[in-house]
Amino acid sequence: MSSSSSITRRRLVRGAAAAVLGATGPWQVHHAWAQARGKKPLLLGLTTDDTGQYGASGQDEQRGILMAVHEANERGGVLGHRIETVHADTGGDAAKAAAVARHMIAQQECAFLIGAVHSGAASAISTVAQQHGCIYFNTNSSSPTEAGKDCHRTKFVWDGNGTNFSTSIVRGAMTGFGREWALIISDYAWGHNTAKGIRAIVEGNGGTVVQELVVPQNTRDFSAQLERIRQVKPGVIATAVGGDDVKALREQVRSARMDRAFGWINNQQDWPDVYSAGPEALFGIFGTTWYWGMRLAGIADFNARYEKANPGYRIRKPGNVFYNGYMATRELLRAIERVGGTNNIRLIKELEALRIPAAQRMQHYDAWMNPATHQLQQTIYMAANNTQPREPDDTFRILGQQRPEEVQDRDSLRTCQLESYAATPTYEP
């Protein structure tokens, strides 16, 4: 790369980071890339959804990625290379996400792609990444299809998916609330596939889905769906609605005084969505992969680093979305160190054998990468609203946790067909 194009890229890095993060965080003043001499920087492409339905989560996961990058650069980078980032907002749109991925790989020469919340965007990014052989980390998309029919050899999935969360909470809900269920789901891949998983678990345990209500993305009026729930009178309502949509749903359920009249199962609650709505809007049982208030080794230090890296940020405590972005990026950089280079096939094989001790993950059980689906198998937590918080942001009450082996998505094992190593283009930035 010529010196002029290198300067342009560095300016782009600084400008993109400042625009997205509002000049907050230590990476804004550190400018580690300006100190790099000799070795070409390692360039990461951040493909996060910073606008649209999942904009709050997209911005949050980007902060997690950048904190991991900043900490690595503070230690000297990776294999002597400083780490730089470029960013482009996908808006949660599949076509836009594919264009972003192509530009980052072909024009900006990104070594790796990281980020996404919307599963349609993540699937589009991963298709482009596989065509080039570029390793892509899907940090926060939780559709079962991401590690199922839409899996790729170059893609690694870091969040729990709808089936993992459903498996952990459905059985308990049937015992506590009844065997007749209704579903409210978003009309796209994540919603439909999560509903499919819930239905299979409910029916497999002797229950019945008496109503399935499908709502378009960006729905803000759920009055028709709530009226139908009143008519059917199920014991349990399970939702697969996310982002700004679930904020509207929760508010309307509470306004209709239906939050206590039924058993509500919210498949997963992302911290940025909960945080903006406030604890009073949180009801029912839900799943998560991590919570800042758990009393596990390392969490207090992680919380302190988060607060130092994000002064003045509206979300005062780290949540599952930030955590997933941080942990995925950290493990990518560690894998590069272990392999001693950036060859994609060597890194893929290294990641397929990944096992992370519970203490390093700040979870209850060891996590491990499933080599057949490329989804990280990790502890899944069941949670509810905390009615006795220790401090204002202590919103979740962790009800229990399950081992990765207990909540595996076995359908993904059946539907995922990874490309062979030979069919995956060599990519060594």
Coordinates of C-alpha atoms in Angstrom, one line a residue:
M1 CA 0.0 0.0 0.0
S2 CA 1.4 3.4 -0.9
S3 CA 2.1 6.0 1.8
S4 CA -0.6 8.3 0.5
S5 CA -3.3 5.6 0.8
S6 CA -2.1 4.6 4.2
I7 CA -2.5 8.2 5.4
T8 CA -6.0 8.3 4.0
R9 CA -6.9 5.1 5.8
R10 CA -5.6 6.4 9.1
R11 CA -7.6 9.6 8.7
L12 CA -10.6 7.5 8.0
V13 CA -10.0 5.5 11.1
R14 CA -9.8 8.5 13.3
G15 CA -12.8 10.2 11.7
A16 CA -15.0 7.1 11.9
A17 CA -14.2 6.4 15.5
A18 CA -14.8 10.0 16.5
A19 CA -18.1 10.2 14.7
V20 CA -19.5 7.0 16.2
L21 CA -18.3 7.4 19.7
G22 CA -18.6 11.1 20.2
A23 CA -14.9 11.4 21.1
T24 CA -15.3 9.3 24.3
G25 CA -13.1 6.6 25.6
P26 CA -9.3 6.3 25.9
W27 CA -8.8 5.2 22.3
Q28 CA -9.8 8.7 21.2
V29 CA -6.7 10.3 22.7
H30 CA -4.3 7.4 22.5
H31 CA -4.1 7.1 18.7
A32 CA -1.9 4.0 19.0
W33 CA -1.7 3.6 15.2
A34 CA 0.3 6.9 14.9
Q35 CA 3.0 5.2 16.9
A36 CA 3.3 2.2 14.6
R37 CA 6.6 1.8 12.9
G38 CA 8.0 -1.0 10.7
K39 CA 5.1 -3.5 10.7
K40 CA 1.9 -3.0 8.8
P41 CA -1.0 -2.4 11.2
L42 CA -3.7 -5.1 11.6
L43 CA -6.9 -3.6 10.3
L44 CA -10.3 -4.8 11.7
G45 CA -13.5 -4.0 9.9
L46 CA -16.4 -3.2 12.3
T47 CA -19.7 -4.2 10.7
T48 CA -22.0 -3.0 13.4
D49 CA -25.7 -2.0 13.2
D50 CA -25.5 1.5 14.6
T51 CA -28.8 2.7 13.3
G52 CA -32.2 1.0 12.7
Q53 CA -34.0 -1.4 15.0
Y54 CA -30.9 -2.6 16.8
G55 CA -29.0 0.7 16.7
A56 CA -28.6 0.9 20.5
S57 CA -27.1 -2.6 20.7
G58 CA -24.9 -2.0 17.6
Q59 CA -23.3 1.0 19.2
D60 CA -22.8 -0.8 22.4
E61 CA -21.1 -3.9 20.9
Q62 CA -18.8 -1.5 18.9
R63 CA -17.6 -0.1 22.3
G64 CA -16.9 -3.6 23.5
I65 CA -14.8 -4.3 20.4
L66 CA -12.9 -1.1 20.7
M67 CA -12.1 -1.6 24.4
A68 CA -10.6 -5.0 23.5
V69 CA -8.5 -3.4 20.7
H70 CA -7.4 -0.6 23.0
E71 CA -6.3 -3.0 25.7
A72 CA -4.4 -5.1 23.2
N73 CA -2.6 -2.0 21.8
E74 CA -1.7 -1.0 25.4
R75 CA 0.1 -4.3 25.6
G76 CA 2.0 -3.7 22.3
G77 CA -0.5 -4.9 19.8
V78 CA -0.5 -8.4 18.3
L79 CA 2.7 -10.0 17.1
G80 CA 4.2 -6.6 17.0
H81 CA 1.4 -5.1 14.9
R82 CA -0.7 -2.2 16.1
I83 CA -4.4 -2.8 15.6
E84 CA -6.5 -0.3 13.7
T85 CA -10.2 -0.3 13.0
V86 CA -12.5 1.0 10.3
H87 CA -16.3 1.2 10.7
A88 CA -19.3 1.4 8.5
D89 CA -22.9 1.3 9.8
T90 CA -24.9 -1.6 8.3
G91 CA -28.2 -0.2 9.6
G92 CA -29.3 -3.8 10.1
D93 CA -30.0 -4.0 6.4
A94 CA -28.8 -7.1 4.5
A95 CA -28.0 -5.4 1.2
K96 CA -26.2 -2.6 2.9
A97 CA -24.3 -5.0 5.1
A98 CA -23.1 -7.0 2.1
A99 CA -21.9 -3.9 0.4
V100 CA -20.1 -2.8 3.5
A101 CA -18.4 -6.3 3.7
R102 CA -17.3 -6.2 0.1
H103 CA -15.8 -2.7 0.5
M104 CA -14.0 -3.5 3.7
I105 CA -12.4 -6.6 2.1
A106 CA -11.7 -5.5 -1.4
Q107 CA -11.0 -1.8 -1.0
Q108 CA -9.8 -1.3 2.6
E109 CA -8.0 -4.6 2.9
C110 CA -9.4 -5.5 6.3
A111 CA -7.9 -8.5 7.9
F112 CA -11.1 -9.5 9.7
L113 CA -14.7 -8.5 10.0
I114 CA -16.4 -8.2 13.4
G115 CA -19.9 -7.3 14.5
A116 CA -23.7 -7.5 13.8
V117 CA -26.9 -7.7 15.8
H118 CA -29.5 -8.2 13.0
S119 CA -29.3 -11.7 11.8
G120 CA -30.1 -10.8 8.2
A121 CA -27.2 -8.4 8.1
A122 CA -24.9 -11.0 9.7
S123 CA -25.9 -13.6 7.2
A124 CA -25.2 -11.3 4.3
I125 CA -21.8 -10.3 5.7
S126 CA -20.8 -13.9 6.3
T127 CA -21.7 -14.8 2.7
V128 CA -19.4 -12.2 1.3
A129 CA -16.7 -13.1 3.9
Q130 CA -16.8 -16.7 2.9
Q131 CA -16.4 -15.8 -0.8
H132 CA -13.1 -14.1 0.0
G133 CA -12.0 -16.4 2.8
C134 CA -12.0 -13.5 5.3
I135 CA -12.8 -14.6 8.9
Y136 CA -15.9 -13.0 10.2
F137 CA -17.0 -12.9 13.9
N138 CA -20.8 -12.6 14.3
T139 CA -20.8 -11.1 17.8
N140 CA -24.4 -10.6 18.7
S141 CA -26.9 -12.1 16.2
S142 CA -28.9 -14.8 17.9
S143 CA -30.9 -16.5 15.2
P144 CA -30.4 -20.3 15.2
T145 CA -29.8 -20.1 11.5
E146 CA -26.5 -18.3 12.0
A147 CA -24.9 -21.5 13.2
G148 CA -27.4 -23.7 11.3
K149 CA -28.3 -23.5 7.6
D150 CA -26.4 -20.1 7.2
C151 CA -23.2 -21.3 8.8
H152 CA -19.9 -20.8 6.9
R153 CA -16.3 -22.1 7.5
T154 CA -15.1 -18.5 7.9
K155 CA -17.9 -17.4 10.3
F156 CA -17.9 -17.8 14.1
V157 CA -20.9 -17.1 16.2
W158 CA -20.4 -15.7 19.7
D159 CA -23.8 -15.2 21.2
G160 CA -26.3 -17.7 22.5
N161 CA -29.1 -18.3 20.1
G162 CA -32.9 -18.5 20.4
T163 CA -32.8 -22.3 20.8
N164 CA -30.2 -22.1 23.6
F165 CA -32.3 -19.5 25.5
S166 CA -35.6 -21.3 24.9
T167 CA -34.2 -24.6 26.1
S168 CA -33.0 -23.0 29.3
I169 CA -36.3 -21.4 30.3
V170 CA -39.3 -23.2 28.6
R171 CA -39.4 -26.2 30.8
G172 CA -39.5 -24.2 34.0
A173 CA -42.2 -21.9 32.6
M174 CA -44.4 -24.9 31.7
T175 CA -44.2 -26.1 35.3
G176 CA -44.9 -22.6 36.7
F177 CA -47.5 -21.1 34.3
G178 CA -49.1 -23.8 32.2
R179 CA -49.0 -25.9 29.1
E180 CA -50.9 -23.7 26.7
W181 CA -48.6 -21.2 25.0
A182 CA -48.9 -18.3 22.6
L183 CA -46.1 -16.8 20.6
I184 CA -45.4 -13.2 19.4
I185 CA -42.6 -13.1 16.9
S186 CA -40.9 -10.7 14.5
D187 CA -41.4 -11.5 10.9
Y188 CA -37.8 -12.3 9.9
A189 CA -35.3 -15.1 10.3
W190 CA -34.5 -14.7 14.0
G191 CA -38.2 -14.5 15.0
H192 CA -39.4 -17.4 12.9
N193 CA -36.5 -19.7 13.8
T194 CA -36.7 -18.9 17.5
A195 CA -40.5 -19.6 17.4
K196 CA -39.7 -23.0 15.7
G197 CA -37.3 -23.9 18.5
I198 CA -39.8 -22.8 21.2
R199 CA -42.6 -24.8 19.6
A200 CA -40.5 -27.9 19.4
I201 CA -39.5 -27.7 23.1
V202 CA -43.0 -26.9 24.2
E203 CA -44.6 -29.8 22.2
G204 CA -41.8 -32.1 23.2
N205 CA -42.7 -31.6 26.8
G206 CA -46.4 -32.1 26.4
G207 CA -47.4 -28.5 25.8
T208 CA -49.4 -26.9 23.0
V209 CA -48.9 -23.6 21.0
V210 CA -52.5 -22.3 20.8
Q211 CA -51.6 -19.1 18.9
E212 CA -48.7 -17.8 16.9
L213 CA -48.8 -14.0 16.2
V214 CA -46.4 -12.7 13.6
V215 CA -45.6 -9.0 13.6
P216 CA -43.7 -7.0 11.0
Q217 CA -40.3 -5.5 12.0
N218 CA -40.6 -1.9 13.3
T219 CA -44.0 -2.6 14.8
R220 CA -45.0 0.0 17.4
D221 CA -48.7 -0.8 18.0
F222 CA -49.3 -4.2 19.5
S223 CA -53.0 -3.6 20.5
A224 CA -54.3 -6.2 18.1
Q225 CA -51.9 -8.9 19.3
L226 CA -52.7 -8.1 23.0
E227 CA -56.4 -8.2 22.3
R228 CA -56.0 -11.7 20.7
I229 CA -54.0 -12.8 23.8
R230 CA -57.0 -11.7 26.0
Q231 CA -59.3 -13.8 23.9
V232 CA -57.2 -17.0 23.8
K233 CA -56.1 -16.8 27.5
P234 CA -52.9 -18.8 27.2
G235 CA -50.9 -19.7 30.3
V236 CA -47.6 -18.5 28.8
I237 CA -46.7 -15.9 26.1
A238 CA -43.3 -16.3 24.6
T239 CA -41.9 -13.4 22.6
A240 CA -39.2 -13.3 19.9
V241 CA -39.3 -9.5 19.4
G242 CA -36.2 -7.3 19.8
G243 CA -34.7 -3.9 19.6
D244 CA -37.0 -0.9 19.6
D245 CA -40.0 -3.2 18.9
V246 CA -39.7 -5.0 22.2
K247 CA -39.5 -1.7 24.0
A248 CA -42.9 -0.7 22.6
L249 CA -44.3 -4.1 23.3
R250 CA -43.3 -4.0 27.0
E251 CA -44.7 -0.5 27.5
Q252 CA -48.1 -1.6 26.0
V253 CA -48.2 -4.8 28.0
R254 CA -47.7 -2.8 31.2
S255 CA -50.2 -0.2 30.2
A256 CA -52.8 -2.9 29.6
R257 CA -52.0 -4.4 33.0
M258 CA -51.2 -7.7 31.3
D259 CA -47.7 -8.1 32.7
R260 CA -48.9 -10.0 35.8
A261 CA -52.0 -11.7 34.3
F262 CA -49.9 -14.1 32.2
G263 CA -46.5 -15.8 32.3
W264 CA -44.2 -14.0 29.9
I265 CA -41.1 -15.5 28.4
N266 CA -38.8 -13.1 26.6
N267 CA -36.3 -15.2 24.8
Q268 CA -33.4 -12.9 25.4
Q269 CA -33.1 -9.4 26.8
D270 CA -30.3 -7.2 25.5
W271 CA -28.9 -4.8 28.1
P272 CA -29.0 -1.7 25.9
D273 CA -32.8 -2.2 25.3
V274 CA -33.5 -2.9 29.0
Y275 CA -31.4 0.0 30.1
S276 CA -33.2 2.6 28.0
A277 CA -36.6 1.4 28.9
G278 CA -35.9 1.3 32.7
P279 CA -36.4 -1.5 35.2
E280 CA -40.1 -0.8 35.7
A281 CA -40.7 -2.0 32.1
L282 CA -39.0 -5.4 32.7
F283 CA -41.2 -8.4 33.5
G284 CA -41.3 -12.1 32.9
I285 CA -38.5 -14.6 32.7
F286 CA -35.8 -14.2 30.1
G287 CA -32.3 -15.4 29.1
T288 CA -28.9 -13.8 28.9
T289 CA -25.3 -14.8 28.5
W290 CA -23.8 -12.5 31.1
Y291 CA -24.6 -9.9 33.8
W292 CA -22.4 -7.3 35.4
G293 CA -23.8 -7.8 38.9
M294 CA -22.8 -11.5 39.2
R295 CA -20.3 -12.2 42.0
L296 CA -17.7 -13.9 39.9
A297 CA -14.0 -13.4 39.8
G298 CA -12.9 -10.7 37.3
I299 CA -16.3 -9.0 37.0
A300 CA -15.5 -6.1 39.4
D301 CA -12.3 -5.3 37.5
F302 CA -14.1 -5.6 34.1
N303 CA -16.8 -3.2 35.3
A304 CA -14.1 -0.7 36.4
R305 CA -12.3 -0.9 33.1
Y306 CA -15.6 -0.3 31.3
E307 CA -16.3 2.8 33.3
K308 CA -12.8 4.2 32.7
A309 CA -13.1 3.5 28.9
N310 CA -16.6 5.0 28.6
P311 CA -16.8 8.2 30.7
G312 CA -20.1 10.0 30.4
Y313 CA -21.7 7.1 28.4
R314 CA -25.4 6.8 29.1
I315 CA -25.1 3.1 29.9
R316 CA -23.2 3.1 33.1
K317 CA -22.6 -0.7 33.4
P318 CA -21.5 -3.2 30.8
G319 CA -24.1 -5.6 29.5
N320 CA -24.3 -8.8 27.4
V321 CA -23.9 -7.0 24.0
F322 CA -20.8 -5.1 25.1
Y323 CA -19.5 -8.3 26.7
N324 CA -20.0 -10.3 23.5
G325 CA -18.2 -7.8 21.4
Y326 CA -15.3 -7.5 23.8
M327 CA -14.9 -11.3 24.3
A328 CA -15.0 -12.1 20.6
T329 CA -12.4 -9.6 19.8
R330 CA -10.1 -10.6 22.6
E331 CA -10.3 -14.3 21.5
L332 CA -9.5 -13.4 17.9
L333 CA -6.4 -11.5 19.0
R334 CA -5.3 -14.3 21.3
A335 CA -5.7 -16.9 18.5
I336 CA -3.5 -14.8 16.2
E337 CA -0.9 -14.8 18.9
R338 CA -1.1 -18.6 19.4
V339 CA -0.9 -19.3 15.6
G340 CA 1.8 -16.7 15.0
G341 CA 0.2 -15.2 12.0
T342 CA -3.0 -14.3 10.2
N343 CA -3.4 -17.2 7.7
N344 CA -7.2 -17.8 7.7
I345 CA -7.1 -21.7 7.5
R346 CA -4.7 -22.0 10.4
L347 CA -6.7 -19.5 12.4
I348 CA -10.0 -21.3 11.6
K349 CA -8.6 -24.6 12.8
E350 CA -7.2 -22.9 16.0
L351 CA -10.6 -21.4 16.7
E352 CA -12.4 -24.7 16.1
A353 CA -10.5 -26.1 19.0
L354 CA -11.1 -23.2 21.2
R355 CA -11.9 -23.8 24.9
I356 CA -12.0 -20.9 27.4
P357 CA -11.9 -21.5 31.1
A358 CA -14.9 -20.1 33.1
A359 CA -12.7 -17.7 35.0
Q360 CA -11.5 -16.1 31.8
R361 CA -15.1 -15.8 30.5
M362 CA -16.5 -14.5 33.9
Q363 CA -19.1 -17.2 33.6
H364 CA -20.0 -20.3 35.7
Y365 CA -18.8 -22.9 33.2
D366 CA -16.1 -23.3 30.6
A367 CA -17.0 -22.2 27.1
W368 CA -16.0 -24.1 24.0
M369 CA -16.3 -23.6 20.2
N370 CA -18.4 -26.3 18.5
P371 CA -16.2 -27.2 15.5
A372 CA -19.2 -28.5 13.5
T373 CA -21.3 -25.3 13.7
H374 CA -18.8 -22.6 14.7
Q375 CA -21.0 -21.4 17.6
L376 CA -19.5 -20.8 21.0
Q377 CA -21.1 -23.0 23.6
Q378 CA -21.4 -21.1 26.8
T379 CA -23.3 -20.8 30.1
I380 CA -26.9 -19.6 29.7
Y381 CA -28.5 -17.7 32.5
M382 CA -32.2 -17.4 33.4
A383 CA -33.1 -14.0 34.8
A384 CA -36.0 -11.8 35.9
N385 CA -36.5 -8.2 37.1
N386 CA -34.7 -7.6 40.4
T387 CA -37.1 -6.2 42.9
Q388 CA -34.4 -5.7 45.6
P389 CA -31.6 -4.0 43.7
R390 CA -28.3 -3.2 45.5
E391 CA -27.9 0.0 43.4
P392 CA -29.9 1.7 40.7
D393 CA -28.4 -0.3 37.8
D394 CA -28.8 -3.7 39.5
T395 CA -31.8 -4.6 37.2
F396 CA -31.5 -8.3 36.7
R397 CA -32.0 -11.1 39.2
I398 CA -30.2 -14.2 38.1
L399 CA -32.5 -17.2 38.7
G400 CA -30.1 -19.9 37.7
Q401 CA -27.6 -21.0 35.1
Q402 CA -27.2 -24.0 32.8
R403 CA -24.1 -25.7 31.4
P404 CA -23.4 -25.4 27.7
E405 CA -24.0 -29.1 27.2
E406 CA -27.6 -28.8 28.6
V407 CA -28.8 -26.2 26.2
Q408 CA -27.1 -27.1 22.9
D409 CA -28.9 -26.3 19.6
R410 CA -29.0 -29.8 18.1
D411 CA -30.9 -28.7 15.1
S412 CA -27.9 -26.6 14.0
L413 CA -25.8 -29.7 14.1
R414 CA -28.2 -31.2 11.6
T415 CA -28.6 -28.2 9.3
C416 CA -25.1 -26.7 9.3
Q417 CA -22.9 -27.8 6.4
L418 CA -19.6 -26.0 6.6
E419 CA -17.6 -25.6 3.4
S420 CA -14.4 -27.7 3.3
Y421 CA -11.1 -26.1 4.0
A422 CA -10.1 -26.8 0.3
A423 CA -13.2 -24.9 -0.9
T424 CA -12.4 -21.9 1.3
P425 CA -10.2 -19.3 -0.4
T426 CA -6.9 -18.7 1.3
Y427 CA -6.8 -15.3 2.9
E428 CA -3.7 -14.0 4.7
P429 CA -3.7 -10.2 5.1

